[in-house]
Amino acid sequence: MLSICIPHYNFVNPTLFQNLFRQAKLAEIKFEIIIADDASLPDKKQYLEAFALPEFKKYFLKENIGRSAIRNFLASKAQYPHLLFLDADSEIISETFIADYLKNRSDKIICGGRLYSNQQPTPEYFLHYKYGSQVEQFAASHFQSNNFMLPITVFSSLVFDEGIKTYGYEDVVFGLGARRLGLEIVKTNNPVVHSQLKTNEEFVNDMEEALKNLKKLIDTNRDWRLEKEVNVSAFYRKLRRFRLTFLLSIRLDEVLRKAKELLFLNIPIGSTLLITVYKLYYYHLLHKR
């Protein structure tokens, strides 16, 4: 028995729901596909009305409640003992995706992973694609919320932090919470492809928003575990300990401006390193404010 939970926002992806339904039927289990739309634009959610079979439960929220709260909402509507969470912009690439998850059912948190397409996008999506395909999909040390399964009893002991209203690091906080409770997070080779790419401008804006979120979380909760878990804050912590952060203040505004210009030039070599540099300097800027 499986509850498949899909947080949905502004991305038309009927193939995902068709594939999930077909594979769950083939598995001959009791299942439900719960879709919670987080106040999408009308033309981005209307297609969901076509999924009218009893196995589909759809909820259309009038106001956007964010990435943490929407997942908690989905879990609250689930009736079966295991939850499978998938982002709505996922592409299923394995014909045994559901069957493989069912074989791995346990009291653990099972993460299936994330891939990016082998086909390079147009230049306006270059940054997200490069960072995703060269860094994100290999970040095996962190919990990733785009594709995971766990018992509903385990989720109830954790839940996502609804204090995180804006974009960024809610999945890292969830993973740290699991470890504090002694829960095991297991990586398995059952990935989905991340289909929705952000434009270069959207990617940089979200990166800045996430860093603001990170600093706020660390400052508010005095959470040194979170600070050490994320590469940019862990490295900044080391610089601060050796009193070297002043080096980042040298021509700070100029470095950030030039780094952003270079990011938007879509330089094929060194773009991920440039993203790392930009994140570090922007994180320092937040500390100076």
XYZ file of C-alpha atoms in Angstrom:
289
model
C 0.000 0.000 0.000
C 1.483 3.294 -1.107
C 0.584 6.982 -1.032
C 2.361 8.884 -3.816
C 2.603 12.540 -2.819
C 3.220 15.223 -5.457
C 3.674 18.912 -4.592
C 2.693 20.764 -7.778
C 3.516 24.295 -8.857
C 3.393 25.906 -12.305
C 4.671 22.999 -14.395
C 2.554 21.015 -16.860
C 3.645 17.373 -16.712
C 0.829 14.901 -17.455
C 3.270 12.124 -18.417
C 4.475 11.867 -14.822
C 0.998 11.079 -13.494
C 0.219 8.701 -16.346
C 3.415 6.716 -15.704
C 2.892 6.606 -11.944
C -0.661 5.347 -12.370
C 0.344 2.705 -14.916
C 3.263 1.370 -12.868
C 1.295 1.319 -9.618
C -1.498 -0.618 -11.347
C 1.012 -3.137 -12.684
C 2.380 -3.590 -9.168
C -1.104 -4.748 -8.070
C -1.087 -2.750 -4.827
C -3.510 -0.422 -3.158
C -2.316 3.083 -3.911
C -3.296 6.707 -4.190
C -1.727 9.617 -6.045
C -2.170 12.797 -4.043
C -1.566 16.065 -5.882
C -1.446 19.339 -3.972
C -1.261 22.369 -6.225
C 0.357 25.293 -4.443
C -1.624 28.123 -6.068
C -0.331 27.689 -9.622
C -1.401 29.925 -12.483
C -4.724 28.747 -13.983
C -3.175 27.593 -17.280
C -0.521 25.574 -15.418
C -2.949 23.497 -13.339
C -6.067 23.080 -15.454
C -4.715 19.876 -17.035
C -4.850 18.140 -13.635
C -8.643 17.993 -13.896
C -8.245 15.200 -16.473
C -6.979 12.844 -13.765
C -10.388 11.952 -12.410
C -10.012 8.287 -11.457
C -10.630 7.303 -7.800
C -6.914 6.719 -7.201
C -6.240 10.431 -7.737
C -6.784 12.941 -4.954
C -6.347 16.571 -5.951
C -6.146 19.643 -3.760
C -5.964 23.157 -5.175
C -4.683 25.659 -2.639
C -5.761 29.276 -3.024
C -2.561 30.691 -1.522
C 1.008 29.515 -1.925
C 2.196 27.917 1.329
C 5.713 26.961 0.282
C 7.880 23.889 -0.198
C 7.878 22.702 3.418
C 4.216 23.212 4.281
C 2.970 21.640 1.039
C 4.774 18.374 1.822
C 3.362 18.299 5.340
C -0.075 18.949 3.860
C 0.304 16.024 1.454
C 1.310 13.661 4.262
C -1.718 14.736 6.297
C -3.986 13.575 3.453
C -2.317 10.169 2.989
C -4.061 6.958 4.077
C -1.415 4.280 3.391
C 1.597 3.270 5.537
C 4.339 4.317 3.080
C 4.779 7.714 1.438
C 6.589 8.289 -1.842
C 7.349 11.961 -2.473
C 8.126 13.148 -5.995
C 8.482 16.657 -7.365
C 5.973 17.436 -10.105
C 8.707 18.308 -12.602
C 10.116 14.772 -12.475
C 10.506 12.460 -15.459
C 10.407 8.738 -14.708
C 13.022 6.906 -16.748
C 12.739 3.376 -15.335
C 9.927 0.997 -16.213
C 10.364 -0.576 -12.757
C 10.465 2.692 -10.799
C 7.524 1.872 -8.512
C 8.391 -1.834 -8.270
C 11.968 -1.008 -7.234
C 10.743 1.294 -4.481
C 8.308 -1.339 -3.253
C 11.143 -3.888 -3.005
C 13.019 -1.460 -0.750
C 10.192 -0.700 1.676
C 11.495 -0.609 5.246
C 11.581 1.628 8.311
C 14.313 3.708 6.652
C 14.217 6.842 4.520
C 14.996 5.769 0.941
C 16.281 8.386 -1.526
C 16.159 7.515 -5.222
C 18.282 10.341 -6.576
C 18.133 12.961 -9.295
C 19.566 13.171 -12.803
C 19.710 15.834 -15.481
C 19.139 15.216 -19.166
C 22.116 14.452 -21.412
C 20.761 16.964 -23.887
C 22.109 20.458 -23.220
C 19.468 23.205 -23.098
C 19.480 26.582 -24.818
C 21.922 29.168 -23.371
C 19.339 30.908 -21.182
C 19.124 27.751 -18.987
C 22.844 27.020 -18.975
C 23.630 27.767 -15.299
C 20.988 25.513 -13.783
C 21.850 22.721 -16.178
C 25.597 22.930 -15.551
C 25.259 23.109 -11.760
C 22.632 20.379 -11.697
C 24.446 17.954 -13.983
C 27.937 18.544 -12.572
C 27.238 19.111 -8.861
C 23.657 18.452 -7.719
C 23.164 14.981 -9.125
C 26.396 13.823 -7.470
C 25.613 15.310 -4.028
C 25.142 11.906 -2.407
C 25.907 13.115 1.112
C 22.717 15.155 1.464
C 19.084 14.153 1.737
C 17.181 15.262 -1.383
C 13.458 15.873 -1.150
C 12.632 15.496 -4.850
C 12.418 11.673 -4.795
C 12.174 9.701 -1.551
C 10.085 7.121 0.289
C 9.536 6.566 3.996
C 6.943 5.155 6.422
C 4.228 7.620 7.359
C 5.067 7.032 11.038
C 8.642 8.178 10.401
C 7.455 11.268 8.538
C 5.145 12.149 11.429
C 8.104 12.160 13.814
C 10.042 14.512 11.532
C 7.891 16.695 9.231
C 9.306 19.614 7.252
C 10.046 22.852 9.077
C 7.184 25.190 8.163
C 9.170 28.092 9.578
C 11.089 27.923 6.294
C 8.802 30.024 4.117
C 11.149 30.988 1.309
C 13.324 28.987 -1.076
C 16.276 26.939 0.097
C 17.710 24.273 2.423
C 14.465 22.819 3.797
C 15.655 19.422 2.586
C 19.002 19.775 4.403
C 17.176 20.678 7.632
C 14.902 17.643 7.187
C 17.898 15.355 6.682
C 19.643 16.727 9.768
C 16.479 16.195 11.785
C 16.377 12.575 10.668
C 19.951 12.023 11.795
C 19.282 13.614 15.181
C 16.506 11.063 15.697
C 18.829 8.222 14.696
C 16.925 7.524 11.488
C 18.831 6.004 8.606
C 18.845 7.653 5.178
C 19.644 5.139 2.440
C 20.601 6.050 -1.122
C 19.319 3.748 -3.849
C 19.780 3.856 -7.601
C 16.227 4.771 -8.631
C 16.551 8.301 -10.026
C 14.186 10.589 -11.851
C 15.204 13.287 -14.313
C 14.766 16.878 -13.180
C 12.852 18.312 -16.140
C 12.164 21.929 -15.216
C 15.158 24.229 -15.611
C 15.341 27.791 -14.331
C 16.593 30.589 -16.502
C 20.037 31.936 -15.636
C 18.464 34.940 -13.923
C 16.016 32.784 -11.964
C 18.839 30.458 -10.945
C 20.982 33.286 -9.537
C 17.982 34.881 -7.791
C 17.055 31.563 -6.171
C 20.675 30.990 -5.170
C 20.734 34.354 -3.398
C 17.367 33.660 -1.759
C 18.614 30.277 -0.544
C 21.729 31.840 0.997
C 19.576 34.383 2.838
C 17.501 31.473 4.097
C 20.617 29.576 5.171
C 22.010 32.481 7.165
C 18.634 33.126 8.795
C 18.296 29.472 9.804
C 21.797 29.363 11.290
C 21.395 32.684 13.115
C 17.913 31.911 14.431
C 18.537 28.343 15.551
C 22.228 28.688 16.449
C 22.581 25.448 14.529
C 26.262 24.636 14.069
C 25.316 21.264 12.536
C 23.540 23.026 9.690
C 26.438 25.437 9.308
C 28.881 22.543 8.965
C 26.580 20.558 6.670
C 26.464 23.118 3.833
C 29.700 23.687 1.923
C 29.510 27.471 1.683
C 28.739 28.048 5.370
C 31.227 25.379 6.467
C 34.038 27.050 4.514
C 32.988 30.496 5.764
C 33.046 29.165 9.328
C 36.671 28.103 8.819
C 37.618 31.501 7.427
C 35.971 33.192 10.394
C 37.759 30.916 12.847
C 41.133 31.922 11.363
C 40.025 35.577 11.084
C 40.377 35.603 7.326
C 36.914 36.806 6.274
C 38.348 40.314 5.849
C 39.917 39.032 2.606
C 36.444 38.687 1.135
C 35.741 42.356 1.876
C 38.431 43.506 -0.550
C 36.510 44.984 -3.510
C 33.502 42.921 -2.468
C 30.916 44.767 -4.563
C 33.184 44.746 -7.597
C 33.882 41.012 -7.283
C 30.174 40.205 -6.978
C 29.276 42.412 -9.945
C 31.997 40.936 -12.149
C 31.211 37.354 -11.077
C 27.550 37.826 -11.942
C 28.472 39.257 -15.348
C 30.669 36.246 -16.034
C 27.928 33.853 -14.905
C 25.532 35.309 -17.456
C 28.127 34.956 -20.214
C 27.621 31.170 -20.063
C 31.311 30.302 -19.968
C 31.395 26.504 -20.552
C 34.551 25.853 -18.510
C 34.707 26.806 -14.847
C 31.072 27.855 -14.464
C 30.486 25.650 -11.418
C 33.619 27.060 -9.755
C 32.383 30.559 -10.513
C 29.022 29.711 -8.907
C 30.889 28.541 -5.772
C 32.911 31.770 -5.664
C 29.789 33.883 -6.127
C 27.996 32.026 -3.331
C 30.892 32.550 -0.922
C 31.158 36.289 -1.619
C 27.386 36.771 -1.487
C 27.237 34.882 1.804
C 29.928 37.230 3.143
C 27.890 40.219 1.937
C 24.928 38.966 3.997
C 27.164 38.849 7.093
C 28.304 42.422 6.529
C 24.775 43.814 6.281
